[in-house]
Tab-separated table of C-alpha atoms in Angstrom:
chain	number	residue	atom	x	y	z
A	4	SER	CA	-112.003	63.572	-124.243
A	5	PHE	CA	-108.941	61.345	-123.535
A	6	LEU	CA	-106.947	63.858	-122.033
A	7	LEU	CA	-109.969	65.057	-119.697
A	8	SER	CA	-110.462	61.255	-118.589
A	9	TRP	CA	-106.591	61.098	-117.949
A	10	PHE	CA	-106.595	64.247	-115.888
A	11	MET	CA	-109.882	63.090	-113.876
A	12	TYR	CA	-107.972	59.655	-113.229
A	13	SER	CA	-104.601	61.217	-112.089
A	14	GLU	CA	-105.937	64.070	-110.338
A	15	PHE	CA	-108.951	62.393	-108.399
A	16	ILE	CA	-109.532	58.736	-109.064
A	17	ARG	CA	-106.027	57.458	-108.478
A	18	PRO	CA	-105.515	59.320	-105.226
A	19	LEU	CA	-108.930	58.087	-104.125
A	20	LYS	CA	-107.950	54.618	-104.957
A	21	LYS	CA	-104.871	55.111	-102.860
A	22	LEU	CA	-106.993	56.206	-99.966
A	23	LYS	CA	-109.175	53.037	-100.292
A	24	GLU	CA	-106.078	51.024	-100.458
A	25	GLY	CA	-104.727	52.610	-97.325
A	26	ALA	CA	-108.104	51.996	-95.627
A	27	ASP	CA	-107.952	48.459	-96.762
A	28	ARG	CA	-104.531	48.062	-95.160
A	29	ILE	CA	-105.613	49.455	-91.925
A	30	LYS	CA	-108.690	47.146	-91.782
A	31	GLU	CA	-106.261	44.255	-92.339
A	32	GLY	CA	-104.438	45.425	-89.221
A	33	ASN	CA	-101.325	47.028	-91.272
A	34	LEU	CA	-100.692	50.469	-89.634
A	35	ASP	CA	-97.071	51.025	-90.863
A	36	ASP	CA	-97.664	52.315	-94.607
A	37	ASP	CA	-98.532	55.959	-95.351
A	38	VAL	CA	-100.821	56.930	-98.387
A	39	GLU	CA	-98.600	58.658	-101.153
A	40	ILE	CA	-98.967	62.121	-101.619
A	41	ASN	CA	-98.606	63.567	-105.033
A	42	SER	CA	-100.369	67.105	-104.975
A	43	LYS	CA	-100.733	69.968	-102.687
A	44	ASP	CA	-104.331	70.583	-103.385
A	45	GLU	CA	-107.600	69.396	-101.425
A	46	ILE	CA	-106.810	65.817	-102.229
A	47	GLY	CA	-103.285	66.077	-101.117
A	48	GLU	CA	-104.420	67.535	-97.810
A	49	LEU	CA	-106.908	64.768	-97.472
A	50	CYS	CA	-104.092	62.249	-97.951
A	51	ALA	CA	-101.928	63.993	-95.356
A	52	SER	CA	-104.766	63.875	-92.846
A	53	PHE	CA	-105.369	60.299	-93.596
A	54	ASN	CA	-101.761	59.561	-92.941
A	55	ALA	CA	-101.822	61.548	-89.583
A	56	MET	CA	-104.906	59.660	-88.515
A	57	ARG	CA	-103.014	56.346	-89.480
A	58	ALA	CA	-100.002	57.459	-87.335
A	59	GLU	CA	-102.150	58.470	-84.419
A	60	LEU	CA	-104.245	55.175	-84.465
A	61	LYS	CA	-100.908	53.113	-84.569
A	62	GLU	CA	-99.715	55.070	-81.610
A	63	SER	CA	-102.879	54.757	-79.758
A	64	ILE	CA	-102.971	50.976	-80.408
A	65	GLU	CA	-99.362	50.404	-79.198
A	66	ALA	CA	-100.066	52.350	-76.128
A	67	ARG	CA	-103.076	50.287	-75.439
A	68	ILE	CA	-101.087	47.000	-75.732
A	69	ILE	CA	-98.510	48.317	-73.248
A	70	TYR	CA	-101.325	49.333	-71.015
A	71	GLU	CA	-102.976	45.926	-71.191
A	72	LYS	CA	-99.766	44.193	-70.605
A	73	GLN	CA	-99.033	46.400	-67.512
A	74	ASN	CA	-102.469	45.676	-66.114
A	75	ARG	CA	-101.894	41.906	-66.639
A	76	ASP	CA	-98.636	41.961	-65.017
A	77	LEU	CA	-99.979	44.103	-62.021
A	78	ILE	CA	-102.980	41.528	-61.495
A	79	SER	CA	-100.390	38.771	-61.821
A	80	ASN	CA	-97.824	40.386	-59.258
A	81	ILE	CA	-100.677	41.574	-56.847
A	82	SER	CA	-102.025	38.052	-56.991
A	83	HIS	CA	-98.487	36.466	-56.187
A	84	ASP	CA	-97.608	39.064	-53.454
A	85	LEU	CA	-100.963	38.598	-51.530
A	86	LYS	CA	-101.137	34.965	-52.034
A	87	THR	CA	-97.848	34.401	-50.265
A	88	PRO	CA	-98.585	35.672	-46.800
A	89	LEU	CA	-102.308	34.362	-46.930
A	90	THR	CA	-101.066	30.755	-47.880
A	91	ALA	CA	-98.648	31.063	-44.872
A	92	ILE	CA	-101.314	32.306	-42.614
A	93	ILE	CA	-103.652	29.405	-43.398
A	94	THR	CA	-100.984	26.901	-43.033
A	95	TYR	CA	-99.903	28.009	-39.573
A	96	VAL	CA	-103.780	28.501	-38.675
A	97	ASN	CA	-104.086	24.708	-39.535
A	98	LEU	CA	-100.837	23.789	-37.480
A	99	LEU	CA	-102.355	25.572	-34.537
A	100	LYS	CA	-105.380	23.506	-34.659
A	101	ASP	CA	-103.243	20.405	-34.075
A	102	ASP	CA	-103.783	19.210	-30.451
A	103	ASN	CA	-100.591	17.505	-30.586
A	104	ALA	CA	-98.579	20.924	-30.908
A	105	VAL	CA	-96.635	21.777	-27.775
A	106	PRO	CA	-96.739	25.087	-26.210
A	107	GLU	CA	-93.311	25.971	-27.823
A	108	GLN	CA	-94.521	24.933	-31.312
A	109	ARG	CA	-97.632	26.927	-30.829
A	110	LYS	CA	-95.695	30.218	-29.765
A	111	ALA	CA	-93.580	29.856	-32.897
A	112	TYR	CA	-96.636	29.372	-35.075
A	113	ILE	CA	-98.334	32.448	-33.594
A	114	ASP	CA	-94.912	34.458	-34.183
A	115	VAL	CA	-95.142	33.505	-37.692
A	116	LEU	CA	-98.785	34.419	-38.193
A	117	GLU	CA	-98.129	37.838	-36.383
A	118	GLN	CA	-95.223	38.376	-38.917
A	119	LYS	CA	-97.226	37.231	-42.014
A	120	SER	CA	-100.349	39.189	-40.914
A	121	MET	CA	-98.213	42.508	-40.535
A	122	ARG	CA	-96.913	41.809	-44.131
A	123	LEU	CA	-100.182	41.416	-45.413
A	124	LYS	CA	-101.335	44.516	-43.790
A	125	SER	CA	-98.448	46.459	-45.123
A	126	LEU	CA	-99.235	45.320	-48.588
A	127	ILE	CA	-102.862	46.510	-48.315
A	128	GLU	CA	-101.662	49.883	-46.841
A	129	ASP	CA	-99.256	50.303	-49.801
A	130	LEU	CA	-101.925	49.212	-52.279
A	131	PHE	CA	-104.335	51.982	-51.039
A	132	GLU	CA	-101.487	54.583	-50.986
A	133	ILE	CA	-100.567	54.114	-54.627
A	134	SER	CA	-104.292	53.941	-55.690
A	135	LYS	CA	-104.870	57.304	-54.050
A	136	ALA	CA	-101.733	58.821	-55.422
A	137	ASN	CA	-102.529	57.637	-58.902
A	138	SER	CA	-105.964	59.050	-58.795
A	139	ASN	CA	-104.655	62.428	-57.263
A	140	ASN	CA	-106.901	61.655	-54.437
A	141	VAL	CA	-104.184	62.732	-51.938
A	142	THR	CA	-104.297	65.765	-49.521
A	143	LEU	CA	-101.233	67.525	-48.870
A	144	ASN	CA	-100.522	69.343	-45.801
A	145	LEU	CA	-97.838	71.680	-46.846
A	146	VAL	CA	-95.478	73.289	-44.365
A	147	ASP	CA	-92.098	74.724	-44.518
A	148	VAL	CA	-89.927	71.662	-44.252
A	149	ASP	CA	-86.041	71.581	-43.902
A	150	ILE	CA	-85.391	68.594	-46.109
A	151	VAL	CA	-81.624	68.418	-44.809
A	152	SER	CA	-82.826	67.720	-41.229
A	153	LEU	CA	-85.687	65.585	-42.461
A	154	LEU	CA	-83.294	63.299	-44.437
A	155	LYS	CA	-81.023	63.054	-41.383
A	156	GLU	CA	-84.013	62.222	-39.288
A	157	VAL	CA	-84.960	59.346	-41.543
A	158	SER	CA	-81.480	58.000	-41.462
A	159	LEU	CA	-81.333	58.208	-37.701
A	160	GLU	CA	-84.594	56.179	-37.514
A	161	LEU	CA	-83.128	53.558	-39.807
A	162	SER	CA	-79.717	53.453	-38.170
A	163	ASP	CA	-80.216	49.939	-36.931
A	164	LYS	CA	-81.155	48.517	-40.190
A	165	ILE	CA	-78.422	50.364	-42.036
A	166	GLU	CA	-75.833	48.803	-39.724
A	167	GLU	CA	-77.213	45.254	-39.949
A	168	SER	CA	-77.261	45.840	-44.043
A	169	THR	CA	-73.433	46.091	-43.859
A	170	ILE	CA	-73.875	48.917	-46.569
A	171	ASP	CA	-71.516	51.770	-45.840
A	172	PHE	CA	-73.618	54.975	-46.276
A	173	ARG	CA	-71.756	58.085	-47.300
A	174	TRP	CA	-73.560	61.373	-46.734
A	175	ASN	CA	-72.753	64.489	-48.430
A	176	LEU	CA	-75.474	66.782	-47.171
A	177	PRO	CA	-75.415	70.712	-46.726
A	178	ASP	CA	-74.593	72.460	-43.718
A	179	GLU	CA	-77.221	75.120	-44.089
A	180	LYS	CA	-80.949	74.503	-44.053
A	181	ILE	CA	-82.950	73.824	-47.289
A	182	VAL	CA	-86.662	74.886	-46.694
A	183	LEU	CA	-89.444	73.782	-49.153
A	184	PRO	CA	-92.990	73.882	-48.808
A	185	LEU	CA	-93.730	70.097	-48.666
A	186	ASP	CA	-95.947	67.663	-46.840
A	187	SER	CA	-93.555	66.292	-44.212
A	188	GLN	CA	-95.145	62.786	-43.684
A	189	LYS	CA	-95.041	62.309	-47.355
A	190	THR	CA	-91.608	63.413	-47.791
A	191	TYR	CA	-90.417	61.170	-44.803
A	192	ARG	CA	-92.157	58.330	-46.756
A	193	ILE	CA	-90.185	59.126	-49.917
A	194	PHE	CA	-86.643	59.093	-48.048
A	195	ASP	CA	-87.771	56.107	-46.091
A	196	ASN	CA	-88.793	54.072	-49.049
A	197	LEU	CA	-85.523	54.855	-51.059
A	198	LEU	CA	-83.120	54.288	-48.309
A	199	THR	CA	-84.989	51.019	-47.563
A	200	ASN	CA	-84.602	50.381	-51.149
A	201	ILE	CA	-80.928	50.422	-50.898
A	202	MET	CA	-80.647	48.178	-48.124
A	203	LYS	CA	-82.993	45.632	-49.618
A	204	TYR	CA	-81.594	45.526	-53.012
A	205	GLY	CA	-78.068	46.853	-52.508
A	206	MET	CA	-74.837	44.431	-52.342
A	207	PRO	CA	-73.528	43.858	-48.907
A	208	ASN	CA	-70.316	45.304	-47.994
A	209	THR	CA	-70.406	48.128	-50.464
A	210	ARG	CA	-70.899	51.774	-50.288
A	211	ALA	CA	-74.045	54.027	-50.972
A	212	TYR	CA	-73.903	57.674	-51.756
A	213	ILE	CA	-76.433	60.147	-50.541
A	214	ASP	CA	-75.596	63.684	-51.833
A	215	MET	CA	-77.835	66.843	-51.580
A	216	LYS	CA	-77.078	70.192	-53.195
A	217	ARG	CA	-78.626	73.357	-54.496
A	218	ASP	CA	-78.338	73.467	-58.303
A	219	ASP	CA	-79.983	75.875	-60.831
A	220	GLY	CA	-82.443	77.520	-58.502
A	221	GLY	CA	-83.374	74.129	-57.027
A	222	VAL	CA	-82.287	71.154	-55.033
A	223	VAL	CA	-80.835	67.871	-56.482
A	224	ILE	CA	-80.792	64.741	-54.196
A	225	THR	CA	-78.893	61.714	-55.521
A	226	MET	CA	-78.721	58.271	-54.312
A	227	LYS	CA	-76.239	55.773	-55.616
A	228	ASN	CA	-75.708	52.095	-54.822
A	229	VAL	CA	-74.320	49.003	-56.274
A	230	SER	CA	-77.108	46.573	-56.990
A	231	ALA	CA	-76.749	42.979	-55.463
A	232	ASN	CA	-78.854	41.608	-58.605
A	233	GLU	CA	-77.999	42.249	-62.328
A	234	LEU	CA	-79.591	45.440	-63.399
A	235	ASN	CA	-81.496	43.864	-66.552
A	236	PHE	CA	-84.634	46.107	-66.583
A	237	ASN	CA	-85.653	49.426	-68.082
A	238	PRO	CA	-84.965	52.346	-65.585
A	239	GLU	CA	-88.470	53.625	-66.293
A	240	GLU	CA	-89.985	50.177	-65.378
A	241	ILE	CA	-88.646	50.160	-61.792
A	242	THR	CA	-90.947	52.953	-60.817
A	243	GLU	CA	-94.122	51.149	-62.280
A	244	ARG	CA	-96.569	49.407	-59.717
A	245	PHE	CA	-95.297	46.088	-58.484
A	246	VAL	CA	-91.895	46.137	-60.475
A	247	ARG	CA	-88.927	45.160	-58.517
A	248	GLY	CA	-85.215	45.032	-59.164
A	249	ASP	CA	-85.244	41.501	-57.844
A	250	GLN	CA	-87.189	39.909	-60.939
A	251	SER	CA	-87.340	36.546	-58.998
A	252	ARG	CA	-89.430	38.145	-56.279
A	253	ASN	CA	-87.579	36.269	-53.552
A	254	THR	CA	-87.092	39.427	-51.277
A	255	GLU	CA	-89.418	41.146	-48.987
A	256	GLY	CA	-91.305	43.985	-50.402
A	257	SER	CA	-94.291	44.988	-52.346
A	258	GLY	CA	-92.709	46.508	-55.206
A	259	LEU	CA	-94.702	49.626	-54.682
A	260	GLY	CA	-91.919	51.494	-52.601
A	261	MET	CA	-90.445	53.034	-55.684
A	262	ALA	CA	-93.909	53.935	-57.358
A	263	ILE	CA	-95.181	55.606	-54.018
A	264	ALA	CA	-91.792	57.636	-54.001
A	265	LYS	CA	-92.082	58.850	-57.428
A	266	SER	CA	-95.601	59.595	-56.899
A	267	PHE	CA	-95.294	61.709	-53.744
A	268	VAL	CA	-92.435	63.627	-55.352
A	269	GLU	CA	-94.282	64.561	-58.346
A	270	LEU	CA	-97.457	65.516	-56.159
A	271	GLN	CA	-95.264	67.967	-54.497
A	272	ASN	CA	-93.813	69.536	-57.703
A	273	GLY	CA	-90.902	67.576	-58.095
A	274	LYS	CA	-89.389	65.161	-60.480
A	275	MET	CA	-87.671	61.751	-59.658
A	276	ASP	CA	-85.589	59.975	-62.325
A	277	VAL	CA	-83.813	56.474	-62.171
A	278	GLU	CA	-80.620	55.798	-64.000
A	279	VAL	CA	-78.660	52.475	-64.385
A	280	GLU	CA	-75.058	52.084	-65.606
A	281	ALA	CA	-73.870	48.381	-65.454
A	282	ASP	CA	-74.612	47.367	-61.625
A	283	LEU	CA	-74.686	51.055	-60.470
A	284	PHE	CA	-78.177	52.209	-59.485
A	285	ARG	CA	-78.943	55.762	-59.143
A	286	ILE	CA	-81.993	57.894	-58.343
A	287	ILE	CA	-82.215	61.630	-58.932
A	288	ILE	CA	-84.706	63.925	-57.248
A	289	ARG	CA	-85.142	67.575	-58.174
A	290	TRP	CA	-87.283	70.093	-56.412
A	291	PRO	CA	-87.435	73.801	-57.205
A	292	VAL	CA	-86.269	76.175	-54.379
A	293	GLU	CA	-87.902	79.414	-53.713
A	294	GLN	CA	-85.958	81.804	-51.576
A	295	ASN	CA	-88.513	82.974	-48.788
A	296	PRO	CA	-88.370	84.817	-45.559
A	297	VAL	CA	-88.740	81.752	-43.777
A	298	GLU	CA	-85.578	80.438	-44.596
A	299	GLU	CA	-83.688	83.767	-43.987
A	300	ASP	CA	-85.551	83.921	-40.247
A	301	ASP	CA	-84.516	80.633	-39.603
A	302	GLU	CA	-80.999	80.956	-40.399
A	303	GLU	CA	-80.721	84.283	-38.486
A	304	GLU	CA	-82.198	82.261	-35.409
A	305	MET	CA	-79.144	79.694	-35.832
């Protein structure tokens, strides 16, 4: 009888008590400790399932905490970035109401109002853009795009701003065409956002390197520059919504440019990574390349 009682306790009651203790720990908020497994029978399997459930619950709660923090930061950053131009608009509207303002002052006020209104319009458009991208509610107009030519076109459009930035852009692009099935407008926006980001956050009077090459059946585009500010953030965070390299948020920009670029790359079957090494900021875009008749025909025409 004693042996039977001991067997029942060691084989059933003790493991069940361990499970109850584990459940009590979870109830108290302790999700770190597993239940000890001493057998490989059904009770042992039950303990193993309990431990797996605990680990999944802990991971889920941690992910939820991160998600809620990101949402709080997002709301805070949206409020800050929308409030700034709105406050300026209200201020200058009130100044325009001043009957003592001379025509030169009124013209200056109107110029500021136009600037802040366009800033607000850009912010709202970026918000809609990233919202659609995150919900996959984006229509892609896929055509054969020569991304070498497209990147050159973007750089030409930005040439005045590039010159003003004093950053020396070094281009290493292929001589031949690289044709991909892409949405030309979305891809233009990717390149425009990333090059603008270099001018906005890069250190003046330094060099930026833009490279494109074929690699392992794909194309790799690398953009490198020296940051004007200390890079003290997680590289993965910079492609989140409203996150900036300038943590003080003193520079112009919505903090959405990188997020939009990453979303548009991924929507088009690509991958965009961010790497940080000391003050060196590096963006790497990879797209698969399929050899197709369009490329061959185009090359023959040249």
